[in-house]
Structure formats: structure tokens, C-alpha cells
PDB file of C-alpha atoms in Angstrom:
ATOM      1  CA  MET A 179       6.828  18.623  68.965  1.00 48.00           C
ATOM      2  CA  ALA A 180       6.986  15.277  70.788  1.00 59.00           C
ATOM      3  CA  TYR A 181      10.442  13.691  70.782  1.00 62.00           C
ATOM      4  CA  THR A 182      10.786   9.978  71.381  1.00 66.00           C
ATOM      5  CA  GLY A 183      14.263   9.305  70.021  1.00 67.00           C
ATOM      6  CA  GLY A 184      17.720   9.680  71.537  1.00 83.00           C
ATOM      7  CA  GLU A 185      19.286   8.043  74.559  1.00 90.00           C
ATOM      8  CA  LEU A 186      16.002   7.537  76.402  1.00 94.00           C
ATOM      9  CA  ASN A 187      14.702   5.637  73.384  1.00 89.00           C
ATOM     10  CA  ARG A 188      17.694   3.302  73.563  1.00 89.00           C
ATOM     11  CA  LEU A 189      17.242   2.855  77.304  1.00 94.00           C
ATOM     12  CA  ASN A 190      13.503   2.277  77.009  1.00 93.00           C
ATOM     13  CA  GLY A 191      14.072  -0.361  74.318  1.00 88.00           C
ATOM     14  CA  LYS A 192      16.885  -2.135  76.145  1.00 90.00           C
ATOM     15  CA  TYR A 193      14.849  -2.561  79.318  1.00 93.00           C
ATOM     16  CA  GLY A 194      11.598  -3.321  77.480  1.00 91.00           C
ATOM     17  CA  ILE A 195       9.672  -0.674  79.406  1.00 95.00           C
ATOM     18  CA  SER A 196       7.145   0.005  76.657  1.00 92.00           C
ATOM     19  CA  ALA A 197       6.849  -3.588  75.390  1.00 86.00           C
ATOM     20  CA  PRO A 198       3.065  -4.264  75.105  1.00 82.00           C
ATOM     21  CA  GLN A 199       3.207  -7.240  77.452  1.00 86.00           C
ATOM     22  CA  ARG A 200       4.972  -5.113  80.096  1.00 92.00           C
ATOM     23  CA  SER A 201       3.031  -1.896  79.674  1.00 95.00           C
ATOM     24  CA  VAL A 202      -0.213  -1.447  77.740  1.00 95.00           C
ATOM     25  CA  PRO A 203      -1.322  -2.587  74.263  1.00 92.00           C
ATOM     26  CA  VAL A 204      -1.979   1.044  73.417  1.00 93.00           C
ATOM     27  CA  MET A 205      -2.945   0.617  69.752  1.00 89.00           C
ATOM     28  CA  LYS A 206      -5.515  -2.005  70.749  1.00 90.00           C
ATOM     29  CA  LEU A 207      -6.791   0.442  73.356  1.00 94.00           C
ATOM     30  CA  ILE A 208      -7.145   3.150  70.691  1.00 93.00           C
ATOM     31  CA  LYS A 209      -8.937   0.824  68.262  1.00 89.00           C
ATOM     32  CA  THR A 210     -11.343  -0.340  70.957  1.00 93.00           C
ATOM     33  CA  HIS A 211     -12.213   2.967  72.634  1.00 95.00           C
ATOM     34  CA  ARG A 212     -11.343   5.482  69.874  1.00 92.00           C
ATOM     35  CA  PRO A 213     -10.162   8.381  72.075  1.00 94.00           C
ATOM     36  CA  LYS A 214     -10.579  11.797  70.475  1.00 90.00           C
ATOM     37  CA  SER A 215      -7.842  13.605  72.387  1.00 94.00           C
ATOM     38  CA  LYS A 216      -4.496  13.123  74.130  1.00 95.00           C
ATOM     39  CA  GLY A 217      -6.161  13.718  77.488  1.00 96.00           C
ATOM     40  CA  GLU A 218      -8.714  11.012  76.807  1.00 96.00           C
ATOM     41  CA  LEU A 219      -6.049   8.455  75.855  1.00 97.00           C
ATOM     42  CA  TYR A 220      -3.976   9.380  78.925  1.00 97.00           C
ATOM     43  CA  GLU A 221      -7.004   8.724  81.158  1.00 98.00           C
ATOM     44  CA  LEU A 222      -7.828   5.479  79.328  1.00 98.00           C
ATOM     45  CA  ILE A 223      -4.355   4.104  80.088  1.00 98.00           C
ATOM     46  CA  LYS A 224      -4.799   5.033  83.752  1.00 98.00           C
ATOM     47  CA  TYR A 225      -8.334   3.604  83.921  1.00 97.00           C
ATOM     48  CA  HIS A 226      -7.272   0.273  82.427  1.00 98.00           C
ATOM     49  CA  PHE A 227      -4.603  -0.022  85.118  1.00 98.00           C
ATOM     50  CA  GLU A 228      -6.780   0.936  88.069  1.00 97.00           C
ATOM     51  CA  LYS A 229     -10.099  -0.595  87.007  1.00 96.00           C
ATOM     52  CA  LYS A 230     -11.449  -3.628  85.191  1.00 95.00           C
ATOM     53  CA  CYS A 231     -12.959  -2.774  81.806  1.00 96.00           C
ATOM     54  CA  HIS A 232     -15.470  -4.921  79.913  1.00 96.00           C
ATOM     55  CA  CYS A 233     -13.140  -4.756  76.871  1.00 96.00           C
ATOM     56  CA  GLY A 234     -10.666  -7.061  78.615  1.00 95.00           C
ATOM     57  CA  ILE A 235      -7.641  -4.822  77.976  1.00 95.00           C
ATOM     58  CA  LYS A 236      -5.372  -4.410  81.003  1.00 96.00           C
ATOM     59  CA  SER A 237      -2.558  -1.914  81.489  1.00 97.00           C
ATOM     60  CA  LYS A 238       0.459  -2.821  83.632  1.00 97.00           C
ATOM     61  CA  GLY A 239       0.771   0.786  84.794  1.00 98.00           C
ATOM     62  CA  THR A 240       0.184   4.469  84.133  1.00 98.00           C
ATOM     63  CA  VAL A 241       2.219   6.907  82.053  1.00 98.00           C
ATOM     64  CA  GLU A 242       3.800   8.093  85.320  1.00 98.00           C
ATOM     65  CA  SER A 243       4.767   4.593  86.441  1.00 98.00           C
ATOM     66  CA  PHE A 244       6.328   3.833  83.050  1.00 98.00           C
ATOM     67  CA  GLY A 245       8.276   7.088  83.371  1.00 98.00           C
ATOM     68  CA  LYS A 246       9.469   6.058  86.838  1.00 98.00           C
ATOM     69  CA  LYS A 247      10.701   2.741  85.440  1.00 98.00           C
ATOM     70  CA  LEU A 248      12.622   4.600  82.742  1.00 98.00           C
ATOM     71  CA  TYR A 249      14.081   6.929  85.370  1.00 98.00           C
ATOM     72  CA  ALA A 250      15.149   3.988  87.569  1.00 98.00           C
ATOM     73  CA  ALA A 251      16.716   2.151  84.609  1.00 97.00           C
ATOM     74  CA  GLN A 252      19.332   4.908  84.357  1.00 97.00           C
ATOM     75  CA  LEU A 253      20.926   3.906  87.654  1.00 96.00           C
ATOM     76  CA  GLN A 254      21.321   0.320  86.473  1.00 95.00           C
ATOM     77  CA  GLU A 255      22.630   1.462  83.083  1.00 96.00           C
ATOM     78  CA  TYR A 256      24.879   4.416  83.997  1.00 96.00           C
ATOM     79  CA  GLY A 257      25.241   4.325  87.777  1.00 96.00           C
ATOM     80  CA  GLU A 258      23.768   7.836  87.828  1.00 96.00           C
ATOM     81  CA  TYR A 259      20.758   9.859  86.705  1.00 96.00           C
ATOM     82  CA  LYS A 260      21.363  11.717  83.440  1.00 96.00           C
ATOM     83  CA  PHE A 261      17.696  12.660  82.999  1.00 97.00           C
ATOM     84  CA  THR A 262      15.198  13.951  85.543  1.00 97.00           C
ATOM     85  CA  LEU A 263      12.076  12.060  86.554  1.00 98.00           C
ATOM     86  CA  LYS A 264      10.014  14.776  84.871  1.00 98.00           C
ATOM     87  CA  GLU A 265      11.900  14.261  81.580  1.00 97.00           C
ATOM     88  CA  CYS A 266      11.381  10.484  81.764  1.00 98.00           C
ATOM     89  CA  ILE A 267       7.639  10.796  82.416  1.00 98.00           C
ATOM     90  CA  GLN A 268       7.323  13.309  79.579  1.00 97.00           C
ATOM     91  CA  TRP A 269       9.193  10.927  77.257  1.00 96.00           C
ATOM     92  CA  GLU A 270       6.788   8.065  78.038  1.00 97.00           C
ATOM     93  CA  TYR A 271       3.816  10.435  77.639  1.00 97.00           C
ATOM     94  CA  ASP A 272       5.070  11.429  74.200  1.00 95.00           C
ATOM     95  CA  LEU A 273       5.519   7.759  73.278  1.00 94.00           C
ATOM     96  CA  PHE A 274       2.279   6.282  74.612  1.00 96.00           C
ATOM     97  CA  VAL A 275      -0.058   9.214  74.078  1.00 97.00           C
ATOM     98  CA  VAL A 276       1.220  11.663  71.459  1.00 94.00           C
ATOM     99  CA  GLN A 277       2.960   9.273  69.068  1.00 90.00           C
ATOM    100  CA  SER A 278       0.345   6.523  69.398  1.00 91.00           C
ATOM    101  CA  LEU A 279      -2.498   8.867  68.420  1.00 92.00           C
ATOM    102  CA  LYS A 280      -0.364  10.252  65.624  1.00 90.00           C
ATOM    103  CA  GLY A 281       0.426   6.740  64.388  1.00 87.00           C
ATOM    104  CA  LYS A 282      -3.236   5.754  64.351  1.00 88.00           C
ATOM    105  CA  ASN A 283      -4.215   8.890  62.406  1.00 90.00           C
ATOM    106  CA  ILE A 284      -1.480   8.264  59.842  1.00 93.00           C
ATOM    107  CA  GLU A 285      -2.562   4.630  59.535  1.00 92.00           C
ATOM    108  CA  LEU A 286      -6.076   5.789  58.607  1.00 92.00           C
ATOM    109  CA  LYS A 287      -4.635   8.342  56.185  1.00 93.00           C
ATOM    110  CA  ALA A 288      -2.554   5.590  54.544  1.00 95.00           C
ATOM    111  CA  LEU A 289      -5.635   3.395  54.227  1.00 96.00           C
ATOM    112  CA  GLN A 290      -7.546   6.200  52.484  1.00 95.00           C
ATOM    113  CA  GLN A 291      -4.678   6.984  50.092  1.00 95.00           C
ATOM    114  CA  LEU A 292      -4.177   3.343  49.153  1.00 96.00           C
ATOM    115  CA  GLN A 293      -7.916   2.796  48.800  1.00 95.00           C
ATOM    116  CA  LYS A 294      -8.096   5.421  46.052  1.00 95.00           C
ATOM    117  CA  ILE A 295      -5.272   3.754  44.137  1.00 95.00           C
ATOM    118  CA  LEU A 296      -6.204   0.105  44.651  1.00 95.00           C
ATOM    119  CA  LYS A 297      -9.880   0.375  43.785  1.00 94.00           C
ATOM    120  CA  THR A 298      -8.836   1.238  40.202  1.00 94.00           C
ATOM    121  CA  VAL A 299      -7.428  -2.294  39.910  1.00 94.00           C
ATOM    122  CA  HIS A 300     -10.313  -3.911  41.830  1.00 94.00           C
ATOM    123  CA  LEU A 301      -8.439  -4.450  45.088  1.00 96.00           C
ATOM    124  CA  ASN A 302      -9.797  -3.703  48.555  1.00 96.00           C
ATOM    125  CA  ILE A 303      -7.963  -2.674  51.706  1.00 97.00           C
ATOM    126  CA  GLN A 304      -9.063  -2.816  55.318  1.00 96.00           C
ATOM    127  CA  GLU A 305      -7.731  -2.485  58.860  1.00 93.00           C
ATOM    128  CA  ALA A 306      -6.303  -5.623  60.436  1.00 92.00           C
ATOM    129  CA  GLU A 307      -7.882  -6.727  63.707  1.00 87.00           C
ATOM    130  CA  GLY A 308      -7.408  -9.248  66.483  1.00 83.00           C
ATOM    131  CA  PHE A 309      -4.746 -11.897  65.875  1.00 88.00           C
ATOM    132  CA  MET A 310      -3.563 -10.279  62.628  1.00 91.00           C
ATOM    133  CA  ASP A 311      -2.989  -6.948  64.325  1.00 88.00           C
ATOM    134  CA  GLU A 312      -1.776  -8.029  67.752  1.00 83.00           C
ATOM    135  CA  GLU A 313       0.254 -11.161  66.993  1.00 89.00           C
ATOM    136  CA  LEU A 314       1.284 -10.798  63.347  1.00 92.00           C
ATOM    137  CA  ARG A 315       1.939  -7.035  63.616  1.00 91.00           C
ATOM    138  CA  ILE A 316      -0.074  -6.169  60.502  1.00 94.00           C
ATOM    139  CA  ASP A 317      -1.929  -2.837  60.297  1.00 94.00           C
ATOM    140  CA  LEU A 318      -3.679  -3.092  56.924  1.00 97.00           C
ATOM    141  CA  ILE A 319      -4.730  -6.025  54.730  1.00 97.00           C
ATOM    142  CA  VAL A 320      -5.018  -5.867  50.932  1.00 97.00           C
ATOM    143  CA  LEU A 321      -7.650  -8.172  49.441  1.00 97.00           C
ATOM    144  CA  LYS A 322      -8.477  -9.446  45.967  1.00 95.00           C
ATOM    145  CA  LYS A 323     -12.045 -10.755  45.766  1.00 92.00           C
ATOM    146  CA  GLU A 324     -12.128 -10.968  49.594  1.00 92.00           C
ATOM    147  CA  LYS A 325      -8.938 -13.051  49.651  1.00 95.00           C
ATOM    148  CA  PRO A 326      -5.932 -11.502  51.476  1.00 96.00           C
ATOM    149  CA  ILE A 327      -2.924 -11.107  49.189  1.00 96.00           C
ATOM    150  CA  CYS A 328      -0.565  -8.994  51.323  1.00 97.00           C
ATOM    151  CA  GLY A 329      -0.305  -6.900  54.469  1.00 97.00           C
ATOM    152  CA  ILE A 330       1.026  -3.466  55.370  1.00 97.00           C
ATOM    153  CA  GLN A 331       2.751  -2.096  58.449  1.00 95.00           C
ATOM    154  CA  VAL A 332       2.695   1.692  58.945  1.00 94.00           C
ATOM    155  CA  LYS A 333       5.773   2.929  60.816  1.00 91.00           C
ATOM    156  CA  PRO A 334       7.716   6.150  61.423  1.00 89.00           C
ATOM    157  CA  LEU A 335      11.023   6.416  59.563  1.00 88.00           C
ATOM    158  CA  THR A 336      12.746   6.186  62.954  1.00 84.00           C
ATOM    159  CA  PHE A 337      11.690   2.519  63.074  1.00 85.00           C
ATOM    160  CA  ASN A 338      14.717   1.798  60.875  1.00 85.00           C
ATOM    161  CA  ASN A 339      16.994   3.129  63.639  1.00 80.00           C
ATOM    162  CA  MET A 340      15.550   0.945  66.392  1.00 76.00           C
ATOM    163  CA  ARG A 341      17.364  -1.971  67.985  1.00 75.00           C
ATOM    164  CA  GLU A 342      17.807  -4.976  65.694  1.00 82.00           C
ATOM    165  CA  GLY A 343      15.810  -7.051  68.170  1.00 79.00           C
ATOM    166  CA  VAL A 344      12.748  -4.820  67.802  1.00 78.00           C
ATOM    167  CA  ILE A 345      12.909  -4.880  64.000  1.00 87.00           C
ATOM    168  CA  PHE A 346      13.464  -8.648  63.999  1.00 89.00           C
ATOM    169  CA  PHE A 347      10.506  -9.169  66.364  1.00 87.00           C
ATOM    170  CA  ASN A 348       8.174  -7.310  63.996  1.00 90.00           C
ATOM    171  CA  LYS A 349       9.423  -8.978  60.832  1.00 93.00           C
ATOM    172  CA  ASN A 350       9.437 -12.413  62.425  1.00 93.00           C
ATOM    173  CA  ALA A 351       5.801 -11.882  63.473  1.00 93.00           C
ATOM    174  CA  ASN A 352       4.958 -10.767  59.912  1.00 95.00           C
ATOM    175  CA  ALA A 353       6.600 -13.881  58.459  1.00 95.00           C
ATOM    176  CA  LYS A 354       4.257 -16.188  60.401  1.00 96.00           C
ATOM    177  CA  TRP A 355       1.411 -15.073  58.142  1.00 96.00           C
ATOM    178  CA  GLY A 356       3.019 -16.619  55.069  1.00 95.00           C
ATOM    179  CA  ARG A 357       2.178 -13.680  52.792  1.00 96.00           C
ATOM    180  CA  PRO A 358       4.172 -10.552  51.897  1.00 96.00           C
ATOM    181  CA  VAL A 359       4.060  -7.665  54.387  1.00 97.00           C
ATOM    182  CA  TYR A 360       5.269  -4.251  53.196  1.00 97.00           C
ATOM    183  CA  TYR A 361       6.319  -1.298  55.329  1.00 97.00           C
ATOM    184  CA  LEU A 362       4.919   2.176  54.726  1.00 96.00           C
ATOM    185  CA  PHE A 363       7.043   4.854  56.368  1.00 95.00           C
ATOM    186  CA  TYR A 364       6.148   8.406  57.379  1.00 92.00           C
ATOM    187  CA  ASP A 365       8.357  11.354  58.360  1.00 90.00           C
ATOM    188  CA  GLU A 366       8.116  13.990  61.108  1.00 85.00           C
ATOM    189  CA  ALA A 367       5.751  16.020  58.929  1.00 89.00           C
ATOM    190  CA  GLU A 368       3.433  12.960  58.850  1.00 89.00           C
ATOM    191  CA  LYS A 369       4.021  12.501  55.119  1.00 92.00           C
ATOM    192  CA  ILE A 370       4.211   8.946  53.784  1.00 94.00           C
ATOM    193  CA  THR A 371       7.587   8.644  52.092  1.00 95.00           C
ATOM    194  CA  ASN A 372       7.387   5.419  50.065  1.00 97.00           C
ATOM    195  CA  LEU A 373       3.791   5.177  48.844  1.00 95.00           C
ATOM    196  CA  ASP A 374       4.777   4.579  45.199  1.00 95.00           C
ATOM    197  CA  GLU A 375       7.212   1.816  46.131  1.00 96.00           C
ATOM    198  CA  VAL A 376       4.687  -0.016  48.312  1.00 96.00           C
ATOM    199  CA  THR A 377       1.922   0.404  45.727  1.00 96.00           C
ATOM    200  CA  GLY A 378       4.224  -1.139  43.115  1.00 95.00           C
ATOM    201  CA  ASN A 379       4.937  -4.097  45.402  1.00 95.00           C
ATOM    202  CA  ILE A 380       1.227  -4.638  46.031  1.00 95.00           C
ATOM    203  CA  LEU A 381       0.456  -4.672  42.309  1.00 93.00           C
ATOM    204  CA  LYS A 382       3.066  -7.396  41.782  1.00 90.00           C
ATOM    205  CA  ASN A 383       0.838  -9.718  43.832  1.00 84.00           C
ATOM    206  CA  ILE A 384      -2.168  -9.434  41.518  1.00 83.00           C
TER     207      ILE A 384
END
């Protein structure tokens, strides 16, 4: 099982190694090219660093180069290397490739589950795109008669343990929309843990 928590997670966050503007907007890459496997996503990240793609997405490096940055950050942080280069590259692979594909699959699963519930009260739900997705950090949009009434972010439960700055960045981006944005969380077993709570909040906006 991929593990992206622990001390390397703290280090990666502190030095902003996986920040989209410093690495690769991986979820945008997935939405645009729809890779079917981990190997395909891994190669897409590499391709968008080495080549120019018609989609306009550009990566600032490869999984290996992000791992090397994480490895180097240890010396600045601790004055020594607590983790090997191989461990750091594997950590970034798990983050960018394994967890990103997992997150996208769960996002689609959440959309399908909510769709079944919301259509009974004549609400629609769709994936957010472009500015809504990239700048406002919204994954799904709930609509009433084609008018957006609220948004949804789909996150792992570990999101709640991230640095305050990361959480603030997301919620501050959400707030710019001017409508409620609710967080759907999923556990290690990929089960959504607060579907009833979020559904209840959505229905309050009708």
C-alpha cells in the first residue's frame, strides 16, 4: 500500500516540493489525458517535462527529480540524511502517481453516489473544470436548474492532519467562489466517511 504520510510528508509540505506551481498540476494532467495505469501517468509526467504538449500543461520535473529535491531538503532540515534517495523517490511516486490516480477514481465514485441521491430532489452534480477546479479548488459542483448552489472537495482523511497553511490555502481558495464548499473525506479503504453529513448540508441549500 502506498504511504504518503509521516516525516517525509511534513518535509515535502514545508519545502513546497509538490506544490502544483513548483511541480506538476497532476490532477489537471489526469483530467486532460485520462491515463489508465500508474505507468501511463508516470510517463505523462515525464513527457510534460521533457516535451511540449498541445494541451499546454507543463511539468517542472519528473518523479525522480521531485524525489531528489525531497532527499536534498533533509540536509537543510536536519543536517543529515535520515531517508535514502530511493525512499524519497518512492515517496514522491506514491504521491504523484498512486495517490493521484486513487483520488481521481474516488472523486468519480463520489460523483456517482451523490448523483443517485440528488436526482431524487431534482439536483444535478458535475465535475468542476478550468478556473473552478484549478484556482478555486473545487472538485464537484451541485446545480439546481443549471444554477450552481454549492461545491464539493474530495479529500483523504489525512488532509485534516496537513499543515495549517495547506488547509488554509484550500479553504481560502474555496471562499473566493462565494458559495458553500463541503469536504467529502475518504479513508485508506477508499470508503467515503461523511456522505450523509455532506448530503444533509447540500439539501440545506435547496
